[in-house]
Coordinates of C-alpha atoms and ligand atoms in Angstrom, one line a residue:
X1 CA 26.8 172.1 48.1
X2 CA 25.2 169.1 46.0
X3 CA 23.6 170.2 42.7
X4 CA 20.5 168.8 41.1
X5 CA 19.7 168.9 37.2
X6 CA 17.0 166.9 35.6
X7 CA 15.4 167.1 32.2
X8 CA 12.5 165.5 30.4
X9 CA 11.1 166.4 26.9
X10 CA 11.7 165.9 23.4
X11 CA 15.4 166.7 23.4
X12 CA 18.4 164.8 23.9
X13 CA 18.5 164.8 27.8
X14 CA 22.3 163.9 28.3
X15 CA 23.9 167.2 26.7
X16 CA 21.4 169.2 29.0
X17 CA 22.4 167.2 32.0
X18 CA 26.2 167.2 31.7
X19 CA 26.1 170.9 30.8
X20 CA 23.7 171.4 33.9
X21 CA 26.4 169.7 36.0
X22 CA 29.2 171.9 34.8
X23 CA 27.0 174.9 35.6
X24 CA 26.6 173.5 39.1
X25 CA 30.2 172.9 39.6
X26 CA 30.5 176.3 41.4
X27 CA 28.6 175.0 44.4
X28 CA 31.3 172.7 45.5
X29 CA 31.3 168.9 45.0
X30 CA 33.5 165.7 45.1
X31 CA 31.5 163.4 42.7
X32 CA 29.0 163.4 40.1
X33 CA 26.5 161.0 38.3
X34 CA 23.8 160.7 35.8
X35 CA 20.9 158.1 35.3
X36 CA 18.8 158.2 31.9
X37 CA 16.1 156.1 30.7
X38 CA 16.6 153.8 27.7
X39 CA 14.1 151.1 26.6
X40 CA 12.3 151.1 30.0
X41 CA 15.5 150.5 31.7
X42 CA 17.5 152.8 34.0
X43 CA 21.1 153.5 33.0
X44 CA 23.3 154.8 35.6
X45 CA 27.0 156.3 35.4
X46 CA 28.7 157.8 38.5
X47 CA 32.2 158.9 39.1
X48 CA 34.4 160.4 42.1
X49 CA 36.0 163.6 41.0
X50 CA 35.1 166.2 38.3
X51 CA 32.2 166.4 36.2
X52 CA 34.7 166.2 33.3
X53 CA 35.8 162.5 34.7
X54 CA 32.1 161.6 34.5
X55 CA 32.1 163.0 31.0
X56 CA 35.0 161.0 29.7
X57 CA 33.6 157.9 31.4
X58 CA 30.3 158.3 29.4
X59 CA 32.2 159.3 26.2
X60 CA 32.0 155.9 24.6
X61 CA 28.6 155.0 26.0
X62 CA 25.3 155.2 24.4
X63 CA 23.6 158.1 26.2
X64 CA 20.5 158.6 24.0
X65 CA 17.4 159.5 26.0
X66 CA 14.8 161.9 26.5
X67 CA 14.6 161.9 30.3
X68 CA 17.4 161.9 32.9
X69 CA 18.5 163.2 36.3
X70 CA 22.0 164.2 37.3
X71 CA 23.8 165.3 40.6
X72 CA 27.0 166.8 42.0
X73 CA 27.6 165.4 45.4
X74 CA 29.3 167.2 48.4
X75 CA 29.9 164.4 50.9
X76 CA 28.2 164.5 54.2
X77 CA 27.4 160.8 55.0
X78 CA 30.1 158.5 53.5
X79 CA 33.4 159.3 51.8
X80 CA 33.6 160.6 48.3
X81 CA 33.6 157.6 46.1
X82 CA 31.8 156.1 43.1
X83 CA 29.3 154.2 45.2
X84 CA 28.3 157.1 47.3
X85 CA 27.8 159.3 44.2
X86 CA 24.1 159.9 43.3
X87 CA 21.9 158.8 41.7
X88 CA 21.1 155.8 43.8
X89 CA 19.1 152.9 42.5
X90 CA 16.1 151.0 44.2
X91 CA 16.4 147.4 45.1
X92 CA 14.8 146.3 41.6
X93 CA 16.8 149.2 39.7
X94 CA 13.6 150.5 38.5
X95 CA 13.8 153.9 40.5
X96 CA 16.8 156.2 40.6
X97 CA 17.0 159.2 42.9
X98 CA 19.1 162.2 43.5
X99 CA 19.0 164.2 46.7
X100 CA 20.3 167.4 48.3
X101 CA 20.0 167.8 52.0
X102 CA 20.3 165.4 55.0
X103 CA 18.0 162.6 56.0
X104 CA 18.6 162.9 60.0
X105 CA 16.6 159.7 60.8
X106 CA 18.4 157.6 58.2
X107 CA 19.8 155.1 60.5
X108 CA 16.6 154.1 61.9
X109 CA 15.0 153.8 58.4
X110 CA 18.0 152.0 57.3
X111 CA 17.7 149.5 59.9
X112 CA 14.1 148.7 59.3
X113 CA 14.7 148.6 55.5
X114 CA 17.5 146.2 56.0
X115 CA 15.3 144.0 58.1
X116 CA 12.9 144.0 55.2
X117 CA 15.4 142.7 52.9
X118 CA 16.9 145.7 51.2
X119 CA 20.5 145.8 50.3
X120 CA 22.4 149.0 50.7
X121 CA 25.4 149.6 48.1
X122 CA 26.4 153.1 49.6
X123 CA 27.1 154.7 53.0
X124 CA 25.0 157.7 52.3
X125 CA 21.7 158.8 54.0
X126 CA 20.1 159.3 50.6
X127 CA 20.0 155.7 49.7
X128 CA 17.4 155.1 52.4
X129 CA 15.0 157.3 50.4
X130 CA 14.9 155.3 47.2
X131 CA 14.5 152.1 49.2
X132 CA 11.6 153.5 51.3
X133 CA 9.7 155.0 48.3
X134 CA 10.0 151.6 46.5
X135 CA 8.8 149.7 49.6
X136 CA 5.7 151.9 49.8
X137 CA 5.2 151.9 46.1
X138 CA 5.2 148.1 46.0
X139 CA 3.2 147.5 49.2
X140 CA 0.6 150.3 49.5
X141 CA -1.1 150.0 46.0
X142 CA -0.6 153.6 45.4
X143 CA 0.9 155.6 42.3
X144 CA 4.7 156.5 42.5
X145 CA 3.8 160.3 43.4
X146 CA 1.8 159.2 46.3
X147 CA 4.5 156.7 47.4
X148 CA 6.9 159.6 47.5
X149 CA 4.6 161.8 49.5
X150 CA 4.0 159.0 52.0
X151 CA 7.6 158.2 52.2
X152 CA 8.8 161.7 52.8
X153 CA 6.1 162.0 55.6
X154 CA 8.2 159.8 57.6
X155 CA 11.5 161.6 56.9
X156 CA 13.2 163.8 59.3
X157 CA 15.6 166.4 57.8
X158 CA 15.9 168.3 54.5
X159 CA 15.7 167.4 50.9
X160 CA 15.3 168.4 47.5
X161 CA 15.0 165.4 45.1
X162 CA 14.3 164.1 41.8
X163 CA 13.2 160.6 40.8
X164 CA 13.3 158.8 37.6
X165 CA 11.2 155.6 37.1
X166 CA 11.7 153.1 34.6
X167 CA 8.0 152.0 34.8
X168 CA 6.9 155.6 34.3
X169 CA 9.5 156.8 31.7
X170 CA 7.2 159.7 30.8
X171 CA 7.5 161.6 34.1
X172 CA 9.8 163.0 36.7
X173 CA 8.8 163.3 40.3
X174 CA 10.5 166.0 42.4
X175 CA 10.0 167.0 46.0
X176 CA 11.4 169.6 48.4
X177 CA 11.6 170.5 52.2
X178 CA 14.3 172.8 53.3
X179 CA 16.6 172.8 50.2
X180 CA 15.7 174.7 47.2
X181 CA 14.2 173.2 43.9
X182 CA 13.1 175.0 40.7
X183 CA 11.2 173.5 37.8
X184 CA 11.9 175.3 34.6
X185 CA 8.9 175.2 32.1
X186 CA 9.8 175.0 28.5
X187 CA 7.9 173.9 25.4
X188 CA 6.4 170.7 26.3
X189 CA 9.6 169.9 28.4
X190 CA 10.8 170.6 31.9
X191 CA 14.2 171.4 33.5
X192 CA 14.8 170.9 37.1
X193 CA 17.5 172.6 39.0
X194 CA 18.8 173.1 42.5
X195 CA 19.2 176.7 41.5
X196 CA 18.7 178.6 38.2
X197 CA 22.2 177.9 36.8
X198 CA 21.4 174.8 35.0
X199 CA 18.2 176.0 33.7
X200 CA 18.5 179.7 32.4
X201 CA 20.0 178.7 29.2
X202 CA 16.7 176.9 28.3
X203 CA 14.1 178.8 30.0
X204 CA 13.4 181.9 32.3
X205 CA 10.0 180.6 33.3
X206 CA 10.2 178.7 36.6
X207 CA 8.1 177.3 39.6
X208 CA 9.9 177.4 42.9
X209 CA 8.5 174.3 44.8
X210 CA 7.5 175.0 48.2
X211 CA 8.4 173.0 51.2
X212 CA 6.5 169.7 51.6
X213 CA 5.5 169.7 48.1
X214 CA 5.6 166.9 45.5
X215 CA 5.4 167.5 41.8
X216 CA 4.8 165.3 38.8
X217 CA 6.1 166.7 35.5
X218 CA 5.4 165.1 32.3
X219 CA 5.7 166.6 28.7
X220 CA 2.3 167.5 27.1
X221 CA 0.8 167.5 30.6
X222 CA 0.1 170.1 33.1
X223 CA 2.3 170.0 36.2
X224 CA 0.8 168.2 39.1
X225 CA 1.7 169.5 42.5
X226 CA 0.6 168.3 46.0
X227 CA 1.4 169.4 49.3
X228 CA 2.2 167.2 52.4
X229 CA -1.5 167.0 53.2
X230 CA -2.2 165.7 49.6
X231 CA -3.9 168.8 48.6
X232 CA -3.5 169.9 44.9
X233 CA -1.6 173.3 44.6
X234 CA -1.7 175.5 41.5
X235 CA 1.8 176.0 40.0
X236 CA 2.9 179.6 40.3
X237 CA 5.1 180.7 37.3
X238 CA 7.9 183.2 38.2
X239 CA 10.7 184.8 36.1
X240 CA 14.3 183.6 36.7
X241 CA 16.3 186.6 37.7
X242 CA 19.7 185.6 36.3
X243 CA 21.3 186.0 32.8
X244 CA 23.4 183.5 31.0
X245 CA 26.0 186.2 30.7
X246 CA 26.4 186.2 34.4
X247 CA 27.3 182.5 34.5
X248 CA 30.0 183.0 32.0
X249 CA 33.8 184.0 32.8
X250 CA 33.9 186.4 29.8
X251 CA 37.5 187.5 29.3
X252 CA 38.7 186.6 32.8
X253 CA 40.5 183.6 33.8
X254 CA 38.5 182.9 36.8
X255 CA 35.1 183.6 38.1
X256 CA 36.6 185.2 41.2
X257 CA 38.6 187.7 39.4
X258 CA 35.6 188.7 37.2
X259 CA 33.5 189.2 40.2
X260 CA 36.2 191.2 41.9
X261 CA 36.3 193.5 38.8
X262 CA 32.4 193.6 38.6
X263 CA 32.2 195.4 42.1
X264 CA 31.9 199.0 40.7
X265 CA 28.8 197.9 38.9
X266 CA 27.4 195.5 41.5
X267 CA 27.6 198.4 44.1
X268 CA 25.8 200.7 41.5
X269 CA 23.2 198.0 41.2
X270 CA 22.8 197.7 44.7
X271 CA 22.2 201.5 45.1
X272 CA 20.1 201.9 41.9
X273 CA 16.6 203.4 42.4
X274 CA 17.4 203.4 46.3
X275 CA 19.0 207.0 46.5
X276 CA 16.9 209.8 44.9
X277 CA 19.6 212.0 43.6
X278 CA 17.4 215.0 43.2
X279 CA 16.1 215.0 46.8
X280 CA 19.3 213.1 48.2
X281 CA 17.0 210.7 50.1
X282 CA 17.8 207.1 50.7
X283 CA 14.8 204.6 50.6
X284 CA 14.7 200.8 50.4
X285 CA 11.5 199.7 48.8
X286 CA 11.6 196.2 50.2
X287 CA 11.6 197.4 53.8
X288 CA 9.2 200.4 53.8
X289 CA 6.3 198.5 55.2
X290 CA 8.6 197.4 58.2
X291 CA 10.2 200.7 58.6
X292 CA 8.2 201.8 61.8
X293 CA 9.0 198.4 63.4
X294 CA 12.6 199.1 62.6
X295 CA 12.5 202.6 63.9
X296 CA 10.8 201.4 67.1
X297 CA 12.8 198.4 67.8
X298 CA 14.4 197.6 71.1
X299 CA 17.5 196.4 69.3
X300 CA 18.8 194.8 66.1
X301 CA 20.3 191.3 66.0
X302 CA 22.3 190.7 62.8
X303 CA 22.7 186.9 62.3
X304 CA 24.9 185.4 59.3
X305 CA 27.7 182.9 58.5
X306 CA 31.3 183.6 57.0
X307 CA 31.7 186.6 54.7
X308 CA 28.0 187.7 55.3
X309 CA 28.8 187.7 59.1
X310 CA 31.8 190.1 58.3
X311 CA 29.3 192.3 56.6
X312 CA 27.1 192.1 59.5
X313 CA 29.9 193.2 61.7
X314 CA 30.5 196.2 59.5
X315 CA 26.6 196.8 59.7
X316 CA 27.1 197.0 63.5
X317 CA 29.4 199.9 63.1
X318 CA 27.1 201.6 60.7
X319 CA 24.0 201.2 62.7
X320 CA 25.5 202.1 66.0
X321 CA 27.2 205.1 64.6
X322 CA 24.4 206.5 62.5
X323 CA 21.2 205.1 63.9
X324 CA 22.4 205.1 67.5
X325 CA 20.6 201.9 68.3
X326 CA 22.0 198.7 69.9
X327 CA 23.2 196.0 67.6
X328 CA 24.3 192.6 68.4
X329 CA 26.0 190.3 65.7
X330 CA 25.7 186.7 65.9
X331 CA 27.1 183.7 64.2
X332 CA 24.0 182.1 63.1
X333 CA 25.3 178.7 63.9
X334 CA 25.7 179.6 67.5
X335 CA 22.7 181.8 67.9
X336 CA 20.3 179.1 66.9
X337 CA 21.5 176.6 69.7
X338 CA 21.8 179.3 72.5
X339 CA 18.4 179.8 73.5
X340 CA 19.0 183.6 73.1
X341 CA 16.6 186.2 74.6
X342 CA 14.6 187.4 71.6
X343 CA 11.7 189.7 72.2
X344 CA 8.8 191.0 70.0
X345 CA 10.2 194.3 69.6
X346 CA 13.7 193.1 68.4
X347 CA 14.5 193.2 64.9
X348 CA 16.6 190.2 63.3
X349 CA 18.6 191.2 60.2
X350 CA 19.7 188.0 58.4
X351 CA 22.5 188.2 55.8
X352 CA 23.2 185.8 53.0
X353 CA 24.4 185.7 49.6
X354 CA 22.8 182.3 48.6
X355 CA 19.8 182.8 51.0
X356 CA 20.1 179.1 51.6
X357 CA 22.6 178.8 54.4
X358 CA 21.1 176.2 56.9
X359 CA 22.2 177.8 60.0
X360 CA 21.1 181.4 58.9
X361 CA 17.7 179.9 58.0
X362 CA 17.4 178.3 61.4
X363 CA 18.3 181.6 63.0
X364 CA 15.6 183.2 61.1
X365 CA 13.0 180.6 62.1
X366 CA 13.9 180.9 65.8
X367 CA 13.5 184.7 65.8
X368 CA 10.2 184.4 64.0
X369 CA 8.9 181.9 66.3
X370 CA 9.8 184.3 69.2
X371 CA 7.8 187.1 67.4
X372 CA 10.7 189.2 66.3
X373 CA 10.4 191.1 63.1
X374 CA 12.7 189.7 60.4
X375 CA 14.7 191.5 57.7
X376 CA 16.6 189.8 54.9
X377 CA 19.7 191.1 53.0
X378 CA 20.2 188.6 50.2
X379 CA 21.6 188.2 46.8
X380 CA 19.5 185.3 45.2
X381 CA 16.2 186.5 44.2
X382 CA 13.5 183.9 45.3
X383 CA 15.7 182.0 47.8
X384 CA 14.3 180.6 51.0
X385 CA 15.5 183.5 52.9
X386 CA 14.2 186.0 50.7
X387 CA 10.6 184.2 51.0
X388 CA 10.6 183.5 54.7
X389 CA 11.6 187.0 56.0
X390 CA 8.9 189.6 56.8
X391 CA 10.7 192.1 54.4
X392 CA 14.1 192.7 53.1
X393 CA 16.4 194.0 50.3
X394 CA 18.0 192.3 47.6
X395 CA 21.8 193.1 47.0
X396 CA 21.4 192.9 43.3
X397 CA 25.1 191.9 42.9
X398 CA 24.3 189.4 40.1
X399 CA 25.0 185.8 40.2
X400 CA 28.3 185.0 42.2
X401 CA 29.9 181.8 41.1
X402 CA 33.3 182.0 42.8
X403 CA 33.2 180.2 46.2
X404 CA 35.0 183.1 47.7
X405 CA 32.5 185.8 48.1
X406 CA 33.6 189.2 46.8
X407 CA 31.0 191.2 45.0
X408 CA 28.3 189.9 47.3
X409 CA 30.2 191.2 50.3
X410 CA 30.5 194.7 49.0
X411 CA 26.9 194.7 48.0
X412 CA 25.8 193.5 51.4
X413 CA 27.8 196.4 52.9
X414 CA 26.2 198.8 50.4
X415 CA 22.7 197.5 51.4
X416 CA 23.6 197.8 55.0
X417 CA 24.9 201.5 54.5
X418 CA 21.7 202.5 52.9
X419 CA 19.6 201.1 55.5
X420 CA 21.5 202.7 58.3
X421 CA 21.5 206.0 56.5
X422 CA 17.7 205.8 55.9
X423 CA 16.8 204.9 59.4
X424 CA 19.2 207.4 60.9
X425 CA 17.6 210.3 58.8
X426 CA 14.0 209.1 59.8
X427 CA 14.9 208.8 63.4
X428 CA 16.7 212.2 63.3
X429 CA 20.0 210.8 64.5
X430 CA 22.1 212.2 61.7
X431 CA 22.7 215.9 60.7
X432 CA 21.6 216.7 57.1
X433 CA 25.1 217.7 56.2
X434 CA 26.6 214.4 57.3
X435 CA 23.8 212.6 55.6
X436 CA 24.4 214.3 52.3
X437 CA 28.2 213.8 52.7
X438 CA 27.7 209.9 53.2
X439 CA 25.4 209.6 50.2
X440 CA 27.7 211.6 48.0
X441 CA 30.6 209.6 49.3
X442 CA 28.8 206.3 48.9
X443 CA 28.0 207.2 45.3
X444 CA 31.6 208.0 44.6
X445 CA 32.7 204.4 45.7
X446 CA 32.4 202.6 42.4
X447 CA 34.8 205.1 40.8
X448 CA 37.3 204.6 43.8
X449 CA 37.1 201.0 43.4
X450 CA 37.8 201.3 39.6
X451 CA 41.1 203.1 40.8
X452 CA 42.1 200.4 43.2
X453 CA 41.6 197.8 40.5
X454 CA 44.3 199.5 38.4
X455 CA 46.7 198.3 40.9
X456 CA 46.1 194.7 40.2
X457 CA 49.7 194.2 38.8
X458 CA 51.3 195.7 41.8
X459 CA 49.3 193.6 44.2
X460 CA 50.4 190.5 42.1
X461 CA 54.0 191.5 42.9
X462 CA 53.2 191.6 46.7
X463 CA 51.5 188.1 46.2
X464 CA 54.8 186.6 45.2
X465 CA 56.1 187.3 48.8
X466 CA 52.9 186.1 50.6
X467 CA 52.7 183.0 48.5
X468 CA 55.7 181.7 50.2
X469 CA 54.6 181.9 53.6
X470 CA 52.7 179.5 55.8
X471 CA 50.8 182.1 57.9
X472 CA 49.7 185.6 57.7
X473 CA 48.0 188.1 60.2
X474 CA 45.6 190.8 59.3
X475 CA 45.0 193.8 61.5
X476 CA 42.4 196.5 61.5
X477 CA 40.7 198.7 63.8
X478 CA 37.1 200.0 64.1
X479 CA 35.2 199.5 60.9
X480 CA 38.3 198.0 59.4
X481 CA 38.5 195.3 61.9
X482 CA 35.8 193.2 60.0
X483 CA 37.7 193.9 56.9
X484 CA 40.8 192.4 58.5
X485 CA 38.8 189.2 59.3
X486 CA 37.5 189.2 55.7
X487 CA 40.9 189.5 54.2
X488 CA 42.2 186.6 56.4
X489 CA 39.1 184.5 55.3
X490 CA 39.8 185.1 51.6
X491 CA 43.4 184.0 51.9
X492 CA 42.8 180.9 53.8
X493 CA 40.0 179.7 51.9
X494 CA 41.5 179.8 48.4
X495 CA 45.3 179.7 49.1
X496 CA 45.2 177.4 52.2
X497 CA 47.7 179.5 54.0
X498 CA 46.8 180.0 57.6
X499 CA 45.7 183.4 58.3
X500 CA 44.0 185.2 61.3
X501 CA 42.3 188.6 61.4
X502 CA 42.6 190.7 64.7
X503 CA 41.8 194.1 66.1
X504 CA 45.3 195.7 65.8
X505 CA 45.3 196.5 69.6
X506 CA 44.6 192.8 70.5
X507 CA 48.0 191.8 68.8
X508 CA 50.0 192.3 71.9
X509 CA 47.6 190.1 73.9
X510 CA 48.8 186.9 72.2
X511 CA 49.3 187.0 68.4
X512 CA 52.4 189.0 68.7
X513 CA 54.2 185.9 69.8
X514 CA 53.9 184.6 66.3
X515 CA 55.7 187.6 64.6
X516 CA 59.1 187.0 63.1
X517 CA 61.0 187.9 59.9
X518 CA 58.7 185.5 57.9
X519 CA 55.3 186.6 59.0
X520 CA 53.4 189.0 56.7
X521 CA 51.4 191.3 58.8
X522 CA 48.6 193.0 56.5
X523 CA 47.6 196.2 58.3
X524 CA 44.6 198.3 57.4
X525 CA 45.9 201.6 58.1
X526 CA 43.9 204.1 56.3
X527 CA 43.4 207.6 57.9
X528 CA 40.6 207.1 60.4
X529 CA 40.2 207.9 64.1
X530 CA 42.6 205.3 65.4
X531 CA 45.3 205.9 62.7
X532 CA 48.0 206.9 65.4
X533 CA 47.1 203.6 67.4
X534 CA 47.5 201.6 64.2
X535 CA 50.9 203.3 63.6
X536 CA 52.1 202.1 67.0
X537 CA 50.9 198.6 66.2
X538 CA 52.8 198.7 63.1
X539 CA 56.0 199.8 65.1
X540 CA 55.3 196.8 67.3
X541 CA 55.4 194.2 64.3
X542 CA 58.4 196.0 62.9
X543 CA 60.4 195.9 66.2
X544 CA 59.9 192.0 65.8
X545 CA 60.9 191.9 62.1
X546 CA 57.6 191.2 60.8
X547 CA 56.9 192.2 57.3
X548 CA 54.2 195.1 56.6
X549 CA 51.9 195.0 53.8
X550 CA 49.7 198.0 54.4
X551 CA 46.5 199.5 53.1
X552 CA 46.8 203.3 53.4
X553 CA 44.8 206.4 52.3
X554 CA 46.2 208.2 49.2
X555 CA 48.8 210.4 49.9
X556 CA 49.9 208.8 53.2
X557 CA 53.6 209.1 54.0
X558 CA 54.1 207.9 57.6
X559 CA 52.8 204.4 57.3
X560 CA 54.1 204.0 53.6
X561 CA 57.6 204.6 54.8
X562 CA 57.3 201.9 57.6
X563 CA 55.8 199.4 55.2
X564 CA 57.6 196.8 52.9
X565 CA 54.6 197.1 50.7
X566 CA 52.0 199.8 50.7
X567 CA 48.7 199.8 48.7
X568 CA 47.0 203.3 48.5
X569 CA 43.3 203.6 48.2
X570 CA 41.3 206.8 47.7
X571 CA 40.2 208.6 50.6
X572 CA 36.6 208.2 51.7
X573 CA 34.3 208.9 54.8
X574 CA 35.7 206.5 57.5
X575 CA 32.5 204.5 57.9
X576 CA 32.7 203.7 54.1
X577 CA 36.3 202.8 53.9
X578 CA 35.6 198.8 54.2
X579 CA 34.0 199.1 50.7
X580 CA 37.4 200.2 49.4
X581 CA 39.9 198.6 51.8
X582 CA 38.6 195.1 51.1
X583 CA 39.3 195.1 47.4
X584 CA 43.2 194.9 47.6
X585 CA 42.8 192.0 50.0
X586 CA 40.6 190.1 47.6
X587 CA 43.0 190.6 44.9
X588 CA 46.0 189.7 47.0
X589 CA 44.2 186.3 48.1
X590 CA 43.3 185.6 44.5
X591 CA 47.0 186.2 43.1
X592 CA 48.5 184.2 46.1
X593 CA 46.2 181.2 45.5
X594 CA 47.1 181.4 41.7
X595 CA 50.8 181.3 42.3
X596 CA 50.4 178.5 44.7
X597 CA 48.6 176.6 42.1
X598 CA 45.1 176.5 43.9
X599 CA 41.9 176.1 42.1
X600 CA 40.5 179.6 43.0
X601 CA 36.9 179.1 42.1
X602 CA 36.6 175.6 43.6
X603 CA 38.7 175.6 46.7
X604 CA 39.0 172.1 48.3
X605 CA 36.3 171.0 50.8
X606 CA 34.2 174.1 50.4
X607 CA 30.9 174.7 49.0
X608 CA 29.4 177.8 47.6
X609 CA 26.2 177.4 49.7
X610 CA 26.2 175.5 53.0
X611 CA 22.7 174.2 53.0
X612 CA 23.4 171.6 55.6
X613 CA 24.2 172.1 59.3
Ligands
M6R1 O1 25.4 182.3 51.1 P1 25.8 182.9 52.5 O2 26.2 184.4 52.3 O3 24.8 182.6 53.6 O4 27.2 182.1 52.9 C1 27.7 182.2 54.1 C2 29.0 181.6 54.1 O5 29.1 180.2 53.8 C3 30.1 182.3 52.9 O6 30.2 183.6 53.2 C4 31.4 181.8 53.1 O7 32.1 182.1 54.0 C5 32.2 182.0 51.7 N1 32.8 181.1 51.2 C6 33.3 183.1 52.1 O8 34.0 183.6 51.0

């Protein structure tokens, strides 16, 4: 969703800002803008469309400045257009503000500010913030930082914001509640980012601002941070855990393809240090202190959204099969509003790539407030989810730029597998032989994925057929049912083809009505307990002339003969098949989207991290 970058220091600000905006593009946006300070005046440029449109617009302008703020906007309040793009200016034009998040009480604030004579140039919720700050700054005889703090005390909602002031050109003011904000510390210079992407090129020393804090950054001065009670807080420097290389496409045409191909290494990184190969013991350092709580839990609740929710569904199979404990998997967005029954002996596992998904964070807070133990599985180091859970495990998949999640998903499933194995062993629910077998098989998964990736060209051929359809059905059973859901989600989000995932046996309860000779049915038919049942489901599709694209175990003959296209994947323990069977589906979605001329890395309407409800 929206992205923030800001700079103050001795360097030329504009190139840093525009480069930062490019690095933030992956988050999803529909307009972009920049404000700089020149001769004690704020100069503002905003454009609907791509960052490159803004860049073209600024091409012939004088952009010399040592301080500035810039923003990519993903529309919530007000359509995507030039006026609604950030930054927004105060009435007197002396303050410029960029904002991520939502001001929930903006209407009440807007009405009051209009009554006081403020004019609104946009339809955004954000514009109330800049007028409110201006109003307090002018009327309360306080400095700007204090005006910001006072203004924000009356705001309901979430924000990460940065403010540029023509009257105070040597400082930037930033604040946060609910949306992430980082301050990168350089040599007498500061870089602000809504994540590490626009900062990492310049510094790895960062301060993660905490909720309710307002900070003043000025070159040659110490950062001043105050919390919502006006108490001074000491800045705490941390190391940014991403590398520039992770942010580049390398030799790949798209981030998504790069990230699909990175999966063997991402999974190895997820396992690194967590399997003692000499002793064949699984242990996740981040949850050790809460292991007893987990072992004695009444039940596990897994809450997540989108692809992370699919990983959670696979987690349910893993935990129930191996740990023999009850698991409920919840859409975080539903869970948070359902007044669910949560007890102190429940363990909530929240899964999120970004660690900033608003609904998942709200589910976490709800469970915490009811006394449950909360465990996070998260990819972004230092994210809100990682900070707010009692304990957790990072997935270590590396920065994921493609909006369609791929390597983060397989890394989440890897961590869930390790968690289930560790708990199952400690609880004595799994025989040593099965435990060792699963560990060995898990360790062989990266090599198996390498083999699947060699079929990229063949999958591209299959994509030619799928690219022509309007609909697609994905079928799977058991632990491969969530993979069917995930395959369908990948296809719809990047190729805009309508796709549905179903448990294969459910097909005859409705979706079978859709099947005709134009309908591709992608079936996960690896050799598992329900193989014969899936074979019957394939017959049912064929009897209605549907086209079968199957994912089968290496050496399979039966389903292969029945299929229009069959993709073989190496055999593995049934519980681990999702780690392999999802790979062809990711590649299929990628190639279909390309053939349809879609922007694979930045699909329309989508944001990488959904930080508003
Ligand atoms: O960052 P999170 O894992 O919490 O994000 C959850 C979903 O928004 C995300 O998985 C989304 O569904 C992806 N675009 C799927 O590819």
